[in-house]
Amino acid sequence: MRRIAIDMDEVIADFNLKHLQVFNRDYNENLTLNDLMGTHLRDLRPQLKNEIIAYLNDPTFFRDLDVMKDSQEVIQELSEQFEVFITTAAMYFPTSFTAKYEWLKEHFSFLDEMNFVFCGNKSIINADYLIDDNEEHFQRFKGQGILFTAPHNIHETGYVRVNNWLEVRDYFLK
Ligand SMILES: [Mg+2]
């Protein structure tokens, strides 16, 4: 079976929605996804960079993220024809391990937890495909990188791109 490695944040977990919610609440702002096009929240408000990153060190931050639309159904389908791994660079936020694990067990219970890969540098990942919103992970990846559209990457070119999970389904199952 061919292997598909799938990132978590901004691919199956709606990271931006919560990050914007807590930031807007605490700083009385009304930023939306449109404000994040081609950038990151930390670059949009550089004077608050430390505070913006600090949210992610909260051990509960990643526990209640929304599931990205259609990701459960499509990954369930893919897992019948491919070996599916969830590969998250959780080492960026080591305090997130438990929340990310529990989140995967809640929302992707049909996957074998032995296929959950919490890593740092994704060049160690040995798979045929990597679906990720961060193109930096494709640089040394030996398989096919598939860029999942996120606000920060909308200007990136030169990658196979999918805009949502229905397009992932088309890419693999059509
Ligand atoms: Mg990501």
PDB file of C-alpha atoms and ligand atoms in Angstrom:
ATOM      1  CA  MET A   1       0.000   0.000   0.000  1.00  0.00           C
ATOM      2  CA  ARG A   2       1.191   3.491  -0.768  1.00  0.00           C
ATOM      3  CA  ARG A   3       1.591   5.766   2.207  1.00  0.00           C
ATOM      4  CA  ILE A   4       0.056   9.198   2.773  1.00  0.00           C
ATOM      5  CA  ALA A   5       1.400  11.377   5.579  1.00  0.00           C
ATOM      6  CA  ILE A   6      -0.985  14.095   6.739  1.00  0.00           C
ATOM      7  CA  ASP A   7      -0.214  17.177   8.831  1.00  0.00           C
ATOM      8  CA  MET A   8      -2.532  18.299  11.640  1.00  0.00           C
ATOM      9  CA  ASP A   9      -2.692  22.088  12.110  1.00  0.00           C
ATOM     10  CA  GLU A  10      -4.378  23.952   9.265  1.00  0.00           C
ATOM     11  CA  VAL A  11      -4.898  20.634   7.438  1.00  0.00           C
ATOM     12  CA  ILE A  12      -7.165  18.507   9.636  1.00  0.00           C
ATOM     13  CA  ALA A  13      -7.324  20.809  12.699  1.00  0.00           C
ATOM     14  CA  ASP A  14      -8.626  24.369  12.393  1.00  0.00           C
ATOM     15  CA  PHE A  15      -5.759  26.105  14.131  1.00  0.00           C
ATOM     16  CA  ASN A  16      -6.367  29.637  12.833  1.00  0.00           C
ATOM     17  CA  LEU A  17      -9.974  29.859  13.942  1.00  0.00           C
ATOM     18  CA  LYS A  18      -9.098  29.354  17.606  1.00  0.00           C
ATOM     19  CA  HIS A  19      -5.892  31.383  17.485  1.00  0.00           C
ATOM     20  CA  LEU A  20      -7.825  34.350  16.100  1.00  0.00           C
ATOM     21  CA  GLN A  21     -10.629  33.885  18.634  1.00  0.00           C
ATOM     22  CA  VAL A  22      -8.384  33.983  21.694  1.00  0.00           C
ATOM     23  CA  PHE A  23      -6.301  36.825  20.266  1.00  0.00           C
ATOM     24  CA  ASN A  24      -9.337  38.934  19.326  1.00  0.00           C
ATOM     25  CA  ARG A  25     -10.874  38.297  22.751  1.00  0.00           C
ATOM     26  CA  ASP A  26      -7.765  39.302  24.688  1.00  0.00           C
ATOM     27  CA  TYR A  27      -6.733  42.279  22.564  1.00  0.00           C
ATOM     28  CA  ASN A  28     -10.146  43.552  21.584  1.00  0.00           C
ATOM     29  CA  GLU A  29      -9.520  43.073  17.890  1.00  0.00           C
ATOM     30  CA  ASN A  30     -11.613  41.759  15.020  1.00  0.00           C
ATOM     31  CA  LEU A  31      -9.039  40.060  12.844  1.00  0.00           C
ATOM     32  CA  THR A  32     -10.310  37.458  10.396  1.00  0.00           C
ATOM     33  CA  LEU A  33      -8.805  34.880   8.072  1.00  0.00           C
ATOM     34  CA  ASN A  34      -8.714  37.547   5.369  1.00  0.00           C
ATOM     35  CA  ASP A  35      -6.200  39.499   7.448  1.00  0.00           C
ATOM     36  CA  LEU A  36      -3.926  36.458   7.506  1.00  0.00           C
ATOM     37  CA  MET A  37      -3.669  36.062   3.728  1.00  0.00           C
ATOM     38  CA  GLY A  38      -0.013  35.707   2.835  1.00  0.00           C
ATOM     39  CA  THR A  39       1.112  36.196   6.429  1.00  0.00           C
ATOM     40  CA  HIS A  40       0.918  34.931  10.013  1.00  0.00           C
ATOM     41  CA  LEU A  41      -0.730  36.507  13.040  1.00  0.00           C
ATOM     42  CA  ARG A  42       2.701  36.934  14.673  1.00  0.00           C
ATOM     43  CA  ASP A  43       3.922  38.950  11.668  1.00  0.00           C
ATOM     44  CA  LEU A  44       0.736  40.988  11.510  1.00  0.00           C
ATOM     45  CA  ARG A  45       1.136  42.091  15.143  1.00  0.00           C
ATOM     46  CA  PRO A  46       4.910  41.819  15.697  1.00  0.00           C
ATOM     47  CA  GLN A  47       4.752  43.884  18.888  1.00  0.00           C
ATOM     48  CA  LEU A  48       2.708  41.019  20.416  1.00  0.00           C
ATOM     49  CA  LYS A  49       4.729  38.191  18.924  1.00  0.00           C
ATOM     50  CA  ASN A  50       5.651  36.615  22.276  1.00  0.00           C
ATOM     51  CA  GLU A  51       2.069  36.719  23.523  1.00  0.00           C
ATOM     52  CA  ILE A  52       0.774  35.269  20.247  1.00  0.00           C
ATOM     53  CA  ILE A  53       3.175  32.338  20.453  1.00  0.00           C
ATOM     54  CA  ALA A  54       2.548  31.872  24.172  1.00  0.00           C
ATOM     55  CA  TYR A  55      -1.045  30.777  23.484  1.00  0.00           C
ATOM     56  CA  LEU A  56       0.395  27.686  21.825  1.00  0.00           C
ATOM     57  CA  ASN A  57       2.335  26.659  24.904  1.00  0.00           C
ATOM     58  CA  ASP A  58      -0.926  26.319  26.836  1.00  0.00           C
ATOM     59  CA  PRO A  59      -1.283  22.526  27.194  1.00  0.00           C
ATOM     60  CA  THR A  60      -5.010  22.763  26.423  1.00  0.00           C
ATOM     61  CA  PHE A  61      -4.807  24.976  23.326  1.00  0.00           C
ATOM     62  CA  PHE A  62      -4.814  22.185  20.748  1.00  0.00           C
ATOM     63  CA  ARG A  63      -7.406  20.020  22.527  1.00  0.00           C
ATOM     64  CA  ASP A  64     -10.598  21.677  21.248  1.00  0.00           C
ATOM     65  CA  LEU A  65      -9.729  22.798  17.726  1.00  0.00           C
ATOM     66  CA  ASP A  66     -12.478  22.277  15.168  1.00  0.00           C
ATOM     67  CA  VAL A  67     -12.039  19.504  12.641  1.00  0.00           C
ATOM     68  CA  MET A  68     -11.443  20.758   9.108  1.00  0.00           C
ATOM     69  CA  LYS A  69     -14.453  20.265   6.890  1.00  0.00           C
ATOM     70  CA  ASP A  70     -14.734  16.864   5.180  1.00  0.00           C
ATOM     71  CA  SER A  71     -11.359  15.669   6.509  1.00  0.00           C
ATOM     72  CA  GLN A  72     -12.785  12.790   8.552  1.00  0.00           C
ATOM     73  CA  GLU A  73     -14.861  11.375   5.714  1.00  0.00           C
ATOM     74  CA  VAL A  74     -12.110  11.686   3.124  1.00  0.00           C
ATOM     75  CA  ILE A  75      -9.372  10.257   5.359  1.00  0.00           C
ATOM     76  CA  GLN A  76     -11.647   7.360   6.230  1.00  0.00           C
ATOM     77  CA  GLU A  77     -12.027   6.675   2.504  1.00  0.00           C
ATOM     78  CA  LEU A  78      -8.320   7.082   1.832  1.00  0.00           C
ATOM     79  CA  SER A  79      -7.454   4.688   4.631  1.00  0.00           C
ATOM     80  CA  GLU A  80      -9.163   1.886   2.708  1.00  0.00           C
ATOM     81  CA  GLN A  81      -6.705   2.220  -0.171  1.00  0.00           C
ATOM     82  CA  PHE A  82      -3.654   3.825   1.390  1.00  0.00           C
ATOM     83  CA  GLU A  83      -1.655   3.544   4.559  1.00  0.00           C
ATOM     84  CA  VAL A  84      -2.450   6.826   6.335  1.00  0.00           C
ATOM     85  CA  PHE A  85      -0.143   8.457   8.878  1.00  0.00           C
ATOM     86  CA  ILE A  86      -0.738  11.657  10.814  1.00  0.00           C
ATOM     87  CA  THR A  87       2.563  13.535  10.976  1.00  0.00           C
ATOM     88  CA  THR A  88       2.703  16.632  13.128  1.00  0.00           C
ATOM     89  CA  ALA A  89       5.745  18.724  13.997  1.00  0.00           C
ATOM     90  CA  ALA A  90       4.549  18.723  17.595  1.00  0.00           C
ATOM     91  CA  MET A  91       8.115  19.260  18.799  1.00  0.00           C
ATOM     92  CA  TYR A  92       7.575  22.962  18.098  1.00  0.00           C
ATOM     93  CA  PHE A  93       5.186  22.919  21.066  1.00  0.00           C
ATOM     94  CA  PRO A  94       6.076  19.972  23.320  1.00  0.00           C
ATOM     95  CA  THR A  95       3.355  20.941  25.795  1.00  0.00           C
ATOM     96  CA  SER A  96       0.825  20.103  23.058  1.00  0.00           C
ATOM     97  CA  PHE A  97       1.527  16.341  22.924  1.00  0.00           C
ATOM     98  CA  THR A  98      -1.297  15.160  25.192  1.00  0.00           C
ATOM     99  CA  ALA A  99      -3.890  17.509  23.693  1.00  0.00           C
ATOM    100  CA  LYS A 100      -2.970  16.496  20.160  1.00  0.00           C
ATOM    101  CA  TYR A 101      -3.078  12.812  21.025  1.00  0.00           C
ATOM    102  CA  GLU A 102      -6.474  13.105  22.703  1.00  0.00           C
ATOM    103  CA  TRP A 103      -7.796  15.191  19.805  1.00  0.00           C
ATOM    104  CA  LEU A 104      -6.757  12.536  17.288  1.00  0.00           C
ATOM    105  CA  LYS A 105      -8.286   9.764  19.418  1.00  0.00           C
ATOM    106  CA  GLU A 106     -11.546  11.721  19.608  1.00  0.00           C
ATOM    107  CA  HIS A 107     -11.867  12.761  15.960  1.00  0.00           C
ATOM    108  CA  PHE A 108      -9.877  10.140  14.037  1.00  0.00           C
ATOM    109  CA  SER A 109     -10.571   7.095  16.157  1.00  0.00           C
ATOM    110  CA  PHE A 110     -10.720   4.933  13.021  1.00  0.00           C
ATOM    111  CA  LEU A 111      -6.964   5.375  12.511  1.00  0.00           C
ATOM    112  CA  ASP A 112      -4.444   3.140  14.245  1.00  0.00           C
ATOM    113  CA  GLU A 113      -2.722   5.264  16.885  1.00  0.00           C
ATOM    114  CA  MET A 114       0.533   3.575  15.917  1.00  0.00           C
ATOM    115  CA  ASN A 115       0.247   5.711  12.763  1.00  0.00           C
ATOM    116  CA  PHE A 116       0.363   8.942  14.769  1.00  0.00           C
ATOM    117  CA  VAL A 117       3.831  10.463  14.297  1.00  0.00           C
ATOM    118  CA  PHE A 118       4.838  13.333  16.587  1.00  0.00           C
ATOM    119  CA  CYS A 119       8.049  14.686  15.171  1.00  0.00           C
ATOM    120  CA  GLY A 120      10.195  17.746  14.569  1.00  0.00           C
ATOM    121  CA  ASN A 121      11.985  17.734  11.226  1.00  0.00           C
ATOM    122  CA  LYS A 122       9.688  15.975   8.759  1.00  0.00           C
ATOM    123  CA  SER A 123      12.499  14.963   6.410  1.00  0.00           C
ATOM    124  CA  ILE A 124      12.582  11.741   8.460  1.00  0.00           C
ATOM    125  CA  ILE A 125       9.099  10.858   7.173  1.00  0.00           C
ATOM    126  CA  ASN A 126       9.145   8.018   4.676  1.00  0.00           C
ATOM    127  CA  ALA A 127       5.906   8.185   2.704  1.00  0.00           C
ATOM    128  CA  ASP A 128       4.778   8.503  -0.892  1.00  0.00           C
ATOM    129  CA  TYR A 129       2.799  11.687  -0.246  1.00  0.00           C
ATOM    130  CA  LEU A 130       2.841  14.448   2.343  1.00  0.00           C
ATOM    131  CA  ILE A 131      -0.187  16.722   2.685  1.00  0.00           C
ATOM    132  CA  ASP A 132       0.945  19.821   4.552  1.00  0.00           C
ATOM    133  CA  ASP A 133       0.313  23.559   4.668  1.00  0.00           C
ATOM    134  CA  ASN A 134       3.995  24.295   5.288  1.00  0.00           C
ATOM    135  CA  GLU A 135       6.020  24.038   2.100  1.00  0.00           C
ATOM    136  CA  GLU A 136       9.254  23.971   4.100  1.00  0.00           C
ATOM    137  CA  HIS A 137       8.499  20.340   4.937  1.00  0.00           C
ATOM    138  CA  PHE A 138       8.665  19.434   1.240  1.00  0.00           C
ATOM    139  CA  GLN A 139      12.262  20.586   0.746  1.00  0.00           C
ATOM    140  CA  ARG A 140      13.861  17.319   1.803  1.00  0.00           C
ATOM    141  CA  PHE A 141      10.811  15.069   1.541  1.00  0.00           C
ATOM    142  CA  LYS A 142      11.435  12.318  -0.987  1.00  0.00           C
ATOM    143  CA  GLY A 143       7.814  11.690  -1.954  1.00  0.00           C
ATOM    144  CA  GLN A 144       5.212  13.985  -3.501  1.00  0.00           C
ATOM    145  CA  GLY A 145       4.438  17.084  -1.481  1.00  0.00           C
ATOM    146  CA  ILE A 146       0.859  18.336  -1.637  1.00  0.00           C
ATOM    147  CA  LEU A 147       0.337  21.866  -0.384  1.00  0.00           C
ATOM    148  CA  PHE A 148      -2.921  22.253   1.530  1.00  0.00           C
ATOM    149  CA  THR A 149      -4.145  25.811   1.115  1.00  0.00           C
ATOM    150  CA  ALA A 150      -3.906  27.933   4.251  1.00  0.00           C
ATOM    151  CA  PRO A 151      -4.013  31.743   4.525  1.00  0.00           C
ATOM    152  CA  HIS A 152      -0.244  32.034   4.982  1.00  0.00           C
ATOM    153  CA  ASN A 153       0.611  29.993   1.850  1.00  0.00           C
ATOM    154  CA  ILE A 154      -1.774  31.455  -0.731  1.00  0.00           C
ATOM    155  CA  HIS A 155       1.061  33.118  -2.657  1.00  0.00           C
ATOM    156  CA  GLU A 156       3.249  30.012  -2.835  1.00  0.00           C
ATOM    157  CA  THR A 157       3.651  28.589  -6.310  1.00  0.00           C
ATOM    158  CA  GLY A 158       5.418  25.576  -7.725  1.00  0.00           C
ATOM    159  CA  TYR A 159       3.640  22.963  -5.629  1.00  0.00           C
ATOM    160  CA  VAL A 160       0.775  20.617  -6.202  1.00  0.00           C
ATOM    161  CA  ARG A 161      -2.004  22.412  -4.337  1.00  0.00           C
ATOM    162  CA  VAL A 162      -5.304  21.299  -2.874  1.00  0.00           C
ATOM    163  CA  ASN A 163      -7.773  23.838  -1.495  1.00  0.00           C
ATOM    164  CA  ASN A 164      -9.930  21.576   0.645  1.00  0.00           C
ATOM    165  CA  TRP A 165     -10.560  17.931   1.487  1.00  0.00           C
ATOM    166  CA  LEU A 166     -12.877  17.321  -1.452  1.00  0.00           C
ATOM    167  CA  GLU A 167      -9.959  18.223  -3.708  1.00  0.00           C
ATOM    168  CA  VAL A 168      -7.789  15.764  -1.773  1.00  0.00           C
ATOM    169  CA  ARG A 169     -10.383  13.097  -2.489  1.00  0.00           C
ATOM    170  CA  ASP A 170     -10.309  13.963  -6.191  1.00  0.00           C
ATOM    171  CA  TYR A 171      -6.518  13.891  -6.281  1.00  0.00           C
ATOM    172  CA  PHE A 172      -6.260  10.395  -4.832  1.00  0.00           C
ATOM    173  CA  LEU A 173      -9.486   8.649  -5.736  1.00  0.00           C
ATOM    174  CA  LYS A 174     -10.391   9.930  -9.191  1.00  0.00           C
TER     175      LYS A 174
HETATM  176 MG    MG B   1       0.300  22.616   9.598  1.00  0.00          MG
END
